[in-house]
PDB file of N, CA, C and O in Angstrom:
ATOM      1  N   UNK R   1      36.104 -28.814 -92.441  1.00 89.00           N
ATOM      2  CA  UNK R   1      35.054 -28.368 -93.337  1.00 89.00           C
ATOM      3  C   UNK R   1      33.843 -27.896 -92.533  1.00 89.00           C
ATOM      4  O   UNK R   1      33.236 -26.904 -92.936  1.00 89.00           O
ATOM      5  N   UNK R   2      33.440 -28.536 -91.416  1.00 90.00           N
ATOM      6  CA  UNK R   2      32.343 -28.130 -90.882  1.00 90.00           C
ATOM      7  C   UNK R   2      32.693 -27.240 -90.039  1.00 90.00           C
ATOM      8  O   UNK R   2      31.549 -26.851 -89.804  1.00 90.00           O
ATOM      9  N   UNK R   3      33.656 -26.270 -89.061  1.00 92.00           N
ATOM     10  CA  UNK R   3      33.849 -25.265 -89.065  1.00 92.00           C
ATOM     11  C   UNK R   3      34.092 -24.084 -90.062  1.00 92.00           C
ATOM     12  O   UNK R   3      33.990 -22.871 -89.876  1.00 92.00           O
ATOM     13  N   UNK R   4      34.464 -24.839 -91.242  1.00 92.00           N
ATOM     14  CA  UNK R   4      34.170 -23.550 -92.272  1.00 92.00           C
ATOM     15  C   UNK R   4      32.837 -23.604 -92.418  1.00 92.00           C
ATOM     16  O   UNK R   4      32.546 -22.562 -91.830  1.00 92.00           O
ATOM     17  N   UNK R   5      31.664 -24.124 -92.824  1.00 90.00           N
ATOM     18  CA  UNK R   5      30.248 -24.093 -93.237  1.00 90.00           C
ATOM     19  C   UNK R   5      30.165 -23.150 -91.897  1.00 90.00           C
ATOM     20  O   UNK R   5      30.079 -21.971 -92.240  1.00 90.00           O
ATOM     21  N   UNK R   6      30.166 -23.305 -90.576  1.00 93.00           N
ATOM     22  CA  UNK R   6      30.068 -22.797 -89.463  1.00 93.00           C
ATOM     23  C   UNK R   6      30.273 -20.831 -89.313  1.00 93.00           C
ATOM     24  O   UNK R   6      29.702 -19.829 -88.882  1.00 93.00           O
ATOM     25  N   UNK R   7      31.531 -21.295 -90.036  1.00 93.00           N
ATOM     26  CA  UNK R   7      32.271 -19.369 -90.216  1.00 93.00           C
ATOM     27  C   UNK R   7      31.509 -18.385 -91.123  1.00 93.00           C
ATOM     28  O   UNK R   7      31.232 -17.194 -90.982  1.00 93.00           O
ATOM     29  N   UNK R   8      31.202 -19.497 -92.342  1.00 92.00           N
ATOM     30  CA  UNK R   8      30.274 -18.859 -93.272  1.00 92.00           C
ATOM     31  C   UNK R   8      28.328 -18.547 -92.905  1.00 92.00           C
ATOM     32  O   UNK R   8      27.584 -17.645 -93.289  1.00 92.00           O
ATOM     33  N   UNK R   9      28.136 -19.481 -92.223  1.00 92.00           N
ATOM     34  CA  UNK R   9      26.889 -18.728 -91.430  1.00 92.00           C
ATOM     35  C   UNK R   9      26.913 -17.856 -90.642  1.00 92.00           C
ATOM     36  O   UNK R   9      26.178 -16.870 -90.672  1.00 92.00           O
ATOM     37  N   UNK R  10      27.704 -18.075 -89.877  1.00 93.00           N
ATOM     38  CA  UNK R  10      28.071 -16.929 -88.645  1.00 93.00           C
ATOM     39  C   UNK R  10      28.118 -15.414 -89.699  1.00 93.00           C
ATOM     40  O   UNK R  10      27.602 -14.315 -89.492  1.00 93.00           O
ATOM     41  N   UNK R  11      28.853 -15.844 -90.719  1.00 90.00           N
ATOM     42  CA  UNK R  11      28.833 -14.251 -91.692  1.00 90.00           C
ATOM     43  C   UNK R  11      27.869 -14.103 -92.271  1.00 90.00           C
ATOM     44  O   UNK R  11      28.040 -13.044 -92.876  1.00 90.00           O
ATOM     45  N   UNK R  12      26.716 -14.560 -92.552  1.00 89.00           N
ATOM     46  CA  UNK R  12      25.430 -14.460 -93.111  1.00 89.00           C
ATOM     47  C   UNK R  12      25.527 -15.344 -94.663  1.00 89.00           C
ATOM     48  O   UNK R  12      24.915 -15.048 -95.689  1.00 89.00           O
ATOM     49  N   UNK R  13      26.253 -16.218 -94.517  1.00 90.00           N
ATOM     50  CA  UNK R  13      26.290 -17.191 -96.022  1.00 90.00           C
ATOM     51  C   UNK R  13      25.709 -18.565 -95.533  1.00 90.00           C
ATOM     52  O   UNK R  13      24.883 -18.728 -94.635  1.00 90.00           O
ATOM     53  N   UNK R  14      26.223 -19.374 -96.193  1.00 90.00           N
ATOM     54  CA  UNK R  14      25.704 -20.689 -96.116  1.00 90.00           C
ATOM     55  C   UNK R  14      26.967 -21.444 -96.998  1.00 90.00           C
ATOM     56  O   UNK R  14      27.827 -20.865 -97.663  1.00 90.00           O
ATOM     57  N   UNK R  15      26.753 -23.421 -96.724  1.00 89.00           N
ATOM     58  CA  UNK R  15      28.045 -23.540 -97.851  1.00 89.00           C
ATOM     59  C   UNK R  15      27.952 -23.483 -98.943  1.00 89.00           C
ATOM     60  O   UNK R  15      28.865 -23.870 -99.672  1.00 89.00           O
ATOM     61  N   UNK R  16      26.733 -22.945 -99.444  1.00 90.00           N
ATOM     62  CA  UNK R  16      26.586 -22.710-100.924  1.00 90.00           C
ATOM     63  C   UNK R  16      27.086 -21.618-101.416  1.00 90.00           C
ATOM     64  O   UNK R  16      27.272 -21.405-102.614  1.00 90.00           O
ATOM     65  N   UNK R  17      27.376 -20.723-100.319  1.00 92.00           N
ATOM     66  CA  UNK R  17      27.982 -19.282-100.421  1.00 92.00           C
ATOM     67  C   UNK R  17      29.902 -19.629-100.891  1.00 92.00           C
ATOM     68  O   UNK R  17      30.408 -19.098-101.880  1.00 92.00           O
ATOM     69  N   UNK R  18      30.320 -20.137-100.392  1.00 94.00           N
ATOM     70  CA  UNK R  18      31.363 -21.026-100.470  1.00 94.00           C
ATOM     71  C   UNK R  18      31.890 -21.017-102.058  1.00 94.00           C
ATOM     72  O   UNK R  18      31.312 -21.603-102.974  1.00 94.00           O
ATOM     73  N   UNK R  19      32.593 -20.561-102.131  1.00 94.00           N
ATOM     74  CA  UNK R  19      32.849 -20.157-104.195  1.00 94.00           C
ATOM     75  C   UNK R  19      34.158 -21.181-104.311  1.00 94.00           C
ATOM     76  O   UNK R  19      34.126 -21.940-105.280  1.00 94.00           O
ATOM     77  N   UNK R  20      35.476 -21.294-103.289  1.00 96.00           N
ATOM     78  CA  UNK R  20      36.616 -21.672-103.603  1.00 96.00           C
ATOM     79  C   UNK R  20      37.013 -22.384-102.031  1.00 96.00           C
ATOM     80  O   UNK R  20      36.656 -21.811-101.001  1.00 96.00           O
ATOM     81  N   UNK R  21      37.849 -23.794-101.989  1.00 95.00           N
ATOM     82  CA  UNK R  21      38.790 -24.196-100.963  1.00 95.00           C
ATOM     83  C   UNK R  21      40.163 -24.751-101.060  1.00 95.00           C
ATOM     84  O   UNK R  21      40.458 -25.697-101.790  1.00 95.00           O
ATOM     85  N   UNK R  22      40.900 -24.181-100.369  1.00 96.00           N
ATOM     86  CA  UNK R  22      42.133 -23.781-100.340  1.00 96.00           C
ATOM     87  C   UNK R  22      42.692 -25.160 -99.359  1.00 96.00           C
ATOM     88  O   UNK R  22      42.917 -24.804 -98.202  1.00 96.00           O
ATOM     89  N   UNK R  23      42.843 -26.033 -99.510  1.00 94.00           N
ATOM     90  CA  UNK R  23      43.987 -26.973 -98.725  1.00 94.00           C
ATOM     91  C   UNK R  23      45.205 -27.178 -98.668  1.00 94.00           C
ATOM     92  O   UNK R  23      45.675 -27.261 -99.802  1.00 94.00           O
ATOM     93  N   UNK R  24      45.956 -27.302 -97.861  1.00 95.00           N
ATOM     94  CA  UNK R  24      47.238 -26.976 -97.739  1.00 95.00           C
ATOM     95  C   UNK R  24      48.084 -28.296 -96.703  1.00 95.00           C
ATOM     96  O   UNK R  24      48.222 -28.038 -95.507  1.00 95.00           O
ATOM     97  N   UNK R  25      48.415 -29.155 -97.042  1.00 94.00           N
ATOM     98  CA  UNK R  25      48.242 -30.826 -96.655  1.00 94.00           C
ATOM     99  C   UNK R  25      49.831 -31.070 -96.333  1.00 94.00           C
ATOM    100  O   UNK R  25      50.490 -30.862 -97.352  1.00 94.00           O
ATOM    101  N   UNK R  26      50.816 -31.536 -94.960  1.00 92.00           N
ATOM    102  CA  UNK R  26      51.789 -32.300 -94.942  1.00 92.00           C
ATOM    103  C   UNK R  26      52.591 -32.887 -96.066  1.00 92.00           C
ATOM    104  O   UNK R  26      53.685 -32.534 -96.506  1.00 92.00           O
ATOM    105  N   UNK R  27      51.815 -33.838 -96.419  1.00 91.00           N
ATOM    106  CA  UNK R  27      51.762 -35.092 -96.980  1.00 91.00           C
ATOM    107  C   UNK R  27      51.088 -34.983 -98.124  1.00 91.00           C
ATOM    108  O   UNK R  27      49.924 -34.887 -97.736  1.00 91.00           O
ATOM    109  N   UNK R  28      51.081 -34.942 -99.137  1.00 92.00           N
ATOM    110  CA  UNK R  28      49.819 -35.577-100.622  1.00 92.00           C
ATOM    111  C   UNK R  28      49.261 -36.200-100.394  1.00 92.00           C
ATOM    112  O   UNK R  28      48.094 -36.080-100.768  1.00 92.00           O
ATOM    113  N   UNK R  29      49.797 -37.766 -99.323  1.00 93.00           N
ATOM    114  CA  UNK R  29      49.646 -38.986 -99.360  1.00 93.00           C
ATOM    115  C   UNK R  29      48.178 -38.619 -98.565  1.00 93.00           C
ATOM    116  O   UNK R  29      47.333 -39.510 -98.470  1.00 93.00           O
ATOM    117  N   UNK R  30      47.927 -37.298 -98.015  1.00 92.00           N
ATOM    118  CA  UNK R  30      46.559 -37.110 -97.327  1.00 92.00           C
ATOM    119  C   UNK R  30      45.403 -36.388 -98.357  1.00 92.00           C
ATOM    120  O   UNK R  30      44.224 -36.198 -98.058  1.00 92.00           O
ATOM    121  N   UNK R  31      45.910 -36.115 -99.357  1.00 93.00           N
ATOM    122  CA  UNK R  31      44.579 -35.964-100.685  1.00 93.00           C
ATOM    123  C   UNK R  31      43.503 -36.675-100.710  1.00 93.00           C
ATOM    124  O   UNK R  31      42.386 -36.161-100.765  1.00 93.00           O
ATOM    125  N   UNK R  32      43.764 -38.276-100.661  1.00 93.00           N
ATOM    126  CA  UNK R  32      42.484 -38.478-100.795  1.00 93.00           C
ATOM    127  C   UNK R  32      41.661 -38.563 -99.567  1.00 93.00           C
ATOM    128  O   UNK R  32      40.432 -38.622 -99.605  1.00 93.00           O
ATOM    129  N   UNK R  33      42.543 -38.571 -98.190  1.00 93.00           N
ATOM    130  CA  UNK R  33      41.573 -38.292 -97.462  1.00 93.00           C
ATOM    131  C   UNK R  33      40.599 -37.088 -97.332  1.00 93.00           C
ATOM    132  O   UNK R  33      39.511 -37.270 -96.786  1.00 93.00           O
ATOM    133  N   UNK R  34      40.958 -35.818 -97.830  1.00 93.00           N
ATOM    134  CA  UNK R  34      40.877 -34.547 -97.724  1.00 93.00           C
ATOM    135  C   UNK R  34      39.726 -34.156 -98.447  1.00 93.00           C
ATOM    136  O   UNK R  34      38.760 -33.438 -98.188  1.00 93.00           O
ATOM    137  N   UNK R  35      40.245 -35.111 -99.846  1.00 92.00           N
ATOM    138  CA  UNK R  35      38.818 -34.919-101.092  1.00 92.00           C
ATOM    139  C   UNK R  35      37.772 -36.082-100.715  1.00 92.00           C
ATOM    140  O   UNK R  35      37.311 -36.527-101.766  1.00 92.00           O
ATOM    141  N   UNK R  36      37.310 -36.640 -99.755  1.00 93.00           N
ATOM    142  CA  UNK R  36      36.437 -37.739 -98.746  1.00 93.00           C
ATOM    143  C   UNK R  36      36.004 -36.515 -97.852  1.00 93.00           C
ATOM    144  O   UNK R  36      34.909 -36.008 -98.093  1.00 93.00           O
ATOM    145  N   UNK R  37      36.887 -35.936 -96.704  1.00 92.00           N
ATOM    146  CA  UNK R  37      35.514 -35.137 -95.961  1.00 92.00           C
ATOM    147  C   UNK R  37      34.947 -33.923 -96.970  1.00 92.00           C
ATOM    148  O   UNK R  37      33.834 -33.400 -96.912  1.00 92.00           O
ATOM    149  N   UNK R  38      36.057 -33.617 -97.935  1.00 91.00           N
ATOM    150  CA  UNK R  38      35.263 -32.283 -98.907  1.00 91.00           C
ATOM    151  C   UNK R  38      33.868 -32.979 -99.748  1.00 91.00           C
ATOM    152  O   UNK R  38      32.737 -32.495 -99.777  1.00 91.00           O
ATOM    153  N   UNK R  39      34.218 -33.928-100.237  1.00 91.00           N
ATOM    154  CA  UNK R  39      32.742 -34.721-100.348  1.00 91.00           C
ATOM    155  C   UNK R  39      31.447 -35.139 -99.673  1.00 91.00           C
ATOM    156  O   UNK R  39      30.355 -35.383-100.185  1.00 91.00           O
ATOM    157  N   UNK R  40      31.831 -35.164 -98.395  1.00 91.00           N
ATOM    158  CA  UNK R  40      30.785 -34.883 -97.121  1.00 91.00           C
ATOM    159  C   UNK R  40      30.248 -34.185 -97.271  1.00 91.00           C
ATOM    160  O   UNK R  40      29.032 -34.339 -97.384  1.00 91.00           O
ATOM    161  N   UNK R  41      31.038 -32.602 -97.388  1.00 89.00           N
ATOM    162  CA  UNK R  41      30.204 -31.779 -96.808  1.00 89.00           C
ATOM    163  C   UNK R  41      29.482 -30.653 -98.044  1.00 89.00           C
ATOM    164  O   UNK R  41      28.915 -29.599 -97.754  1.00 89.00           O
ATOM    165  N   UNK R  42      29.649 -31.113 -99.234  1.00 88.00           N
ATOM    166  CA  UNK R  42      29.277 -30.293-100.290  1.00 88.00           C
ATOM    167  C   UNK R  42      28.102 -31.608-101.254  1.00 88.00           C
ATOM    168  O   UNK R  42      28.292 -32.824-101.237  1.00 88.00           O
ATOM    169  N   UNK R  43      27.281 -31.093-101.790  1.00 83.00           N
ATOM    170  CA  UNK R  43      26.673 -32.674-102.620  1.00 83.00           C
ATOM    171  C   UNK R  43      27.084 -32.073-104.103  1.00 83.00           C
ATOM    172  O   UNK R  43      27.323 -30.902-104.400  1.00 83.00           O
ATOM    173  N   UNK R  44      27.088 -33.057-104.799  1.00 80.00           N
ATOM    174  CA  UNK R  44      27.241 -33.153-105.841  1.00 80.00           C
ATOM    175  C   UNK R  44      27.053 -32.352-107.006  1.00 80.00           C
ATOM    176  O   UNK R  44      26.169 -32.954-107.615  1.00 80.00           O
ATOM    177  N   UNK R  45      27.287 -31.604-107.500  1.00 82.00           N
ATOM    178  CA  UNK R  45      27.103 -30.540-108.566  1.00 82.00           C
ATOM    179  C   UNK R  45      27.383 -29.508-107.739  1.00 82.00           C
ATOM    180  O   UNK R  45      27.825 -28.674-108.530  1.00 82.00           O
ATOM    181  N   UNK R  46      27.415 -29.017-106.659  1.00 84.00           N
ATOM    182  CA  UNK R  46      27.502 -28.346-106.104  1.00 84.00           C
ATOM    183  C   UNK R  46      28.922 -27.877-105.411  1.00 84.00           C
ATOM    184  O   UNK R  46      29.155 -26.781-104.902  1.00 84.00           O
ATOM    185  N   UNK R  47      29.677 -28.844-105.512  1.00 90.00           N
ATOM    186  CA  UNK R  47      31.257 -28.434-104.690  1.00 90.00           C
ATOM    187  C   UNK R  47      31.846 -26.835-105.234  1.00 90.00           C
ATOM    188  O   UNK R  47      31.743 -26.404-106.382  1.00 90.00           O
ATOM    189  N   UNK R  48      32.158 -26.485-104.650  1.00 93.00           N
ATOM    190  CA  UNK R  48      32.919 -25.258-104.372  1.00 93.00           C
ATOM    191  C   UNK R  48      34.483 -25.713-105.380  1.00 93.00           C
ATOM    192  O   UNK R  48      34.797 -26.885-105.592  1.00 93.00           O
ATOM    193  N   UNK R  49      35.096 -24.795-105.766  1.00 93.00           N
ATOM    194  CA  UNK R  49      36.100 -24.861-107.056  1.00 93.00           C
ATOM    195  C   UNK R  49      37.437 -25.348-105.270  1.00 93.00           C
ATOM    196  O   UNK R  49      37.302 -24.817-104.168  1.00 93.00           O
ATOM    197  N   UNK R  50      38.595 -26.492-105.652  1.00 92.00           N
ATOM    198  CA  UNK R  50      39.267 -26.132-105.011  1.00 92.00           C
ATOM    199  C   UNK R  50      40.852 -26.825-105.178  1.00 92.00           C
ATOM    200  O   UNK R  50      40.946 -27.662-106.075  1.00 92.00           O
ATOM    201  N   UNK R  51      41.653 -26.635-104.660  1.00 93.00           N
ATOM    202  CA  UNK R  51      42.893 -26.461-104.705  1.00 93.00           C
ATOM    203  C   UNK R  51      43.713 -26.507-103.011  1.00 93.00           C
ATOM    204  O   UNK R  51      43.747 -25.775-102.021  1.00 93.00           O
ATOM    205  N   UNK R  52      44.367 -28.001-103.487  1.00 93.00           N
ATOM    206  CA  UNK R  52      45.157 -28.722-102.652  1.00 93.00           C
ATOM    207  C   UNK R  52      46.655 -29.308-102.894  1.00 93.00           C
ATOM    208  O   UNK R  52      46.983 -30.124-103.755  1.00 93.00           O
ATOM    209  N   UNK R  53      47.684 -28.537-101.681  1.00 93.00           N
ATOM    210  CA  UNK R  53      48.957 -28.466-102.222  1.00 93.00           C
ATOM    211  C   UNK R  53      49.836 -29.198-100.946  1.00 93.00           C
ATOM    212  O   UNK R  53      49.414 -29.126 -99.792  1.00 93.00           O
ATOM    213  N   UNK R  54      50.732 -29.702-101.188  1.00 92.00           N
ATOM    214  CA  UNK R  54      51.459 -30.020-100.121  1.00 92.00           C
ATOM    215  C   UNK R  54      52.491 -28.731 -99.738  1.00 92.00           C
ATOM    216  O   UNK R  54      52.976 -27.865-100.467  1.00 92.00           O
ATOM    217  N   UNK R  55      52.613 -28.964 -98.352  1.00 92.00           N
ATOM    218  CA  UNK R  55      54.013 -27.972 -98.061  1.00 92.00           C
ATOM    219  C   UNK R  55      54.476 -28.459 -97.072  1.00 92.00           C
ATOM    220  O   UNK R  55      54.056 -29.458 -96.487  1.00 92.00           O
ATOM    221  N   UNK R  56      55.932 -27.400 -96.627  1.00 89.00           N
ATOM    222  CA  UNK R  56      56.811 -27.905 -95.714  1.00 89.00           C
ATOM    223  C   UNK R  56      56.471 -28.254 -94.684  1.00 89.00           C
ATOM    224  O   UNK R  56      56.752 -29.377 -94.265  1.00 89.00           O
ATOM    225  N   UNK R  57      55.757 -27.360 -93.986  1.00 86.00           N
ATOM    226  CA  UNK R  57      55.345 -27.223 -92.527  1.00 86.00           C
ATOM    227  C   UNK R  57      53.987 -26.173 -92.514  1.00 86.00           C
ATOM    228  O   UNK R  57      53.543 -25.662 -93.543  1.00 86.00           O
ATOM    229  N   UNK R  58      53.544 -26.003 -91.450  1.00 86.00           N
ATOM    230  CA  UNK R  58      52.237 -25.062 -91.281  1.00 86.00           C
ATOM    231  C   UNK R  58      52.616 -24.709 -90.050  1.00 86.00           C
ATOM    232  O   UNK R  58      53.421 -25.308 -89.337  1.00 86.00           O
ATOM    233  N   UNK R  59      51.842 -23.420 -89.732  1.00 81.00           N
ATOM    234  CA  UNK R  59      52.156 -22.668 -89.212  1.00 81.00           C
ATOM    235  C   UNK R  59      51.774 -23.288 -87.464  1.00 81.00           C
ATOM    236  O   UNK R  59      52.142 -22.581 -86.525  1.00 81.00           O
ATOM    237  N   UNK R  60      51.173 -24.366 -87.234  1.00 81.00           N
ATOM    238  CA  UNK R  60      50.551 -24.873 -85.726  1.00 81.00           C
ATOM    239  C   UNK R  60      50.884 -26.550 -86.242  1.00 81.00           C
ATOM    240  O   UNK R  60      51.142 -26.947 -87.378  1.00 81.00           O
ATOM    241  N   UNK R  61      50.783 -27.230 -85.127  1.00 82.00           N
ATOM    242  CA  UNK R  61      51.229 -28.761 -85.066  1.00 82.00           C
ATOM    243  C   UNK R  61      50.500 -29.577 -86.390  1.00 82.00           C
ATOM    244  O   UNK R  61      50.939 -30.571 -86.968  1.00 82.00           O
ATOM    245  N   UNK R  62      49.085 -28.730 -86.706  1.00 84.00           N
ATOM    246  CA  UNK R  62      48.508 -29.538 -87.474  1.00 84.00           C
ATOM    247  C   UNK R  62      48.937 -30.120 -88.705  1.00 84.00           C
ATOM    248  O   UNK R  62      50.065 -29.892 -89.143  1.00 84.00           O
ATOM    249  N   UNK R  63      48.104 -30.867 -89.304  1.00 86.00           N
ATOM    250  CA  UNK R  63      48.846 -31.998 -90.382  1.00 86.00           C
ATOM    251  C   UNK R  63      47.795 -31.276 -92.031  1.00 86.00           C
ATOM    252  O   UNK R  63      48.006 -31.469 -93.228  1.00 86.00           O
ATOM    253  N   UNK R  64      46.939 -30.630 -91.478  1.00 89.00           N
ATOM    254  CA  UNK R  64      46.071 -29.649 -92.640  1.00 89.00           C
ATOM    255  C   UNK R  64      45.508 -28.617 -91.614  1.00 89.00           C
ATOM    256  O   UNK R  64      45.008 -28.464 -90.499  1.00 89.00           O
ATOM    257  N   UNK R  65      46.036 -27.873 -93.030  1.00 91.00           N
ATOM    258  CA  UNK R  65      45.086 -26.156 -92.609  1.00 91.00           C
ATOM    259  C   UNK R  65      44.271 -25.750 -93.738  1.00 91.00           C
ATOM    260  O   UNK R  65      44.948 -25.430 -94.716  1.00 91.00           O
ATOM    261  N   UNK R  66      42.382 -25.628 -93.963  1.00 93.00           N
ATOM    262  CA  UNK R  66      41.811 -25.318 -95.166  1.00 93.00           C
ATOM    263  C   UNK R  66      42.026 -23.769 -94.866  1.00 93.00           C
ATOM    264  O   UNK R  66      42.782 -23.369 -93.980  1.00 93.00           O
ATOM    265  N   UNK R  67      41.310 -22.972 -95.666  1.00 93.00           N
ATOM    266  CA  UNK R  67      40.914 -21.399 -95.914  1.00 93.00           C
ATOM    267  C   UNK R  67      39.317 -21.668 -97.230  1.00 93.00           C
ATOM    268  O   UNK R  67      39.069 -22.482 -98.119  1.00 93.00           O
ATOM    269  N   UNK R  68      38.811 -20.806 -96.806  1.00 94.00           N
ATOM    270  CA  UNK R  68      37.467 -20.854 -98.056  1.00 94.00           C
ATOM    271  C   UNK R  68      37.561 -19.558 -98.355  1.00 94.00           C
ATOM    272  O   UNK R  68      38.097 -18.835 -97.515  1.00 94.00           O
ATOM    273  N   UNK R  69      37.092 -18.995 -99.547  1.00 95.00           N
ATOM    274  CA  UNK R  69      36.459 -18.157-100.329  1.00 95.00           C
ATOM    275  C   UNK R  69      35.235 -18.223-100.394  1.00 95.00           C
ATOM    276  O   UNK R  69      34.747 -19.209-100.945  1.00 95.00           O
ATOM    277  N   UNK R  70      34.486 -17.329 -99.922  1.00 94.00           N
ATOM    278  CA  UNK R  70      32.733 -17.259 -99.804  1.00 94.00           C
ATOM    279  C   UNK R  70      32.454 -16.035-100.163  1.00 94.00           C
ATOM    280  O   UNK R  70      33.233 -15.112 -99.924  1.00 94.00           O
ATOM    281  N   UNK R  71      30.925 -15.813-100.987  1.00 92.00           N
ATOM    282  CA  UNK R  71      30.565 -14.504-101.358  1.00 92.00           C
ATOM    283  C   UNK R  71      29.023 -14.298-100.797  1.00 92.00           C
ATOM    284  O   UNK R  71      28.126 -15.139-100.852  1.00 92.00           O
ATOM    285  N   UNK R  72      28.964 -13.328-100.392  1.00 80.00           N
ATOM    286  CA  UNK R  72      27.365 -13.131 -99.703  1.00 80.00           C
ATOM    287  C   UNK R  72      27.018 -12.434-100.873  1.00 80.00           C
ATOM    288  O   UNK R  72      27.646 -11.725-101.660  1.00 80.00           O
ATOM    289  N   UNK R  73      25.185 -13.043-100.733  1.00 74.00           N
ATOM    290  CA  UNK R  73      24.150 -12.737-101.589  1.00 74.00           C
ATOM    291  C   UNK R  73      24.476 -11.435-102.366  1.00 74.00           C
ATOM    292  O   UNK R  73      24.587 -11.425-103.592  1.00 74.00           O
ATOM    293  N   UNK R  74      24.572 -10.713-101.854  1.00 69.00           N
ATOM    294  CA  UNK R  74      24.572  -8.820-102.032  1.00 69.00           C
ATOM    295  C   UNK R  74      25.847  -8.753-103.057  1.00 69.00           C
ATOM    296  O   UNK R  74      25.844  -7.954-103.994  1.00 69.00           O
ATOM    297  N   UNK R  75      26.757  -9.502-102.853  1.00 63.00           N
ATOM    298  CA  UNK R  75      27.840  -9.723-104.090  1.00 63.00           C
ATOM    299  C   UNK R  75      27.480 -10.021-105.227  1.00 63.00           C
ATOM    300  O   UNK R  75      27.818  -9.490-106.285  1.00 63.00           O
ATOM    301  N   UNK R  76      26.592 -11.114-105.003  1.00 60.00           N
ATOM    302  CA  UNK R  76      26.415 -11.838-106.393  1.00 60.00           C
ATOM    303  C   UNK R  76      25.691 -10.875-107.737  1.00 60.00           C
ATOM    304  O   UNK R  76      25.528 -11.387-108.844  1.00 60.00           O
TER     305      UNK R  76
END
């Protein structure tokens, strides 16, 4: 999560810019860890819409891969 907040400044957003997150998890059995750091890093009324699925494998060793949806100002 905090390399995404990271990607989205670097593009001129912020994580409020942040509209949607995409998780993509091993295991289920790692949901609730997943929805714990997404709670970190967003406060309350404020979370970003998101969507978390298990699958077979991913594409590198890791055990989660996110993706975000972000919209800069000039969109809105």
């Amino acid at each position: 999560m905090r390399n995404i907040c990271v990607a989205t400044e670097a593009a001129g957003g912020n994580k409020y810019s942040i509209v949607k997150i995409h998780g993509y998890l091993l295991t289920i059995d790692d949901f609730s860890r997943f929805n714990d750091v997404y709670r970190t890093h967003f406060e309350l009324g404020q979370y970003p819409a998101h969507t978390c699925v298990a699958v077979q494998q991913l594409p590198s060793e890791a055990k989660i891969e996110v993706e975000a949806v972000a919209i800069r100002d000039e969109y809105i």
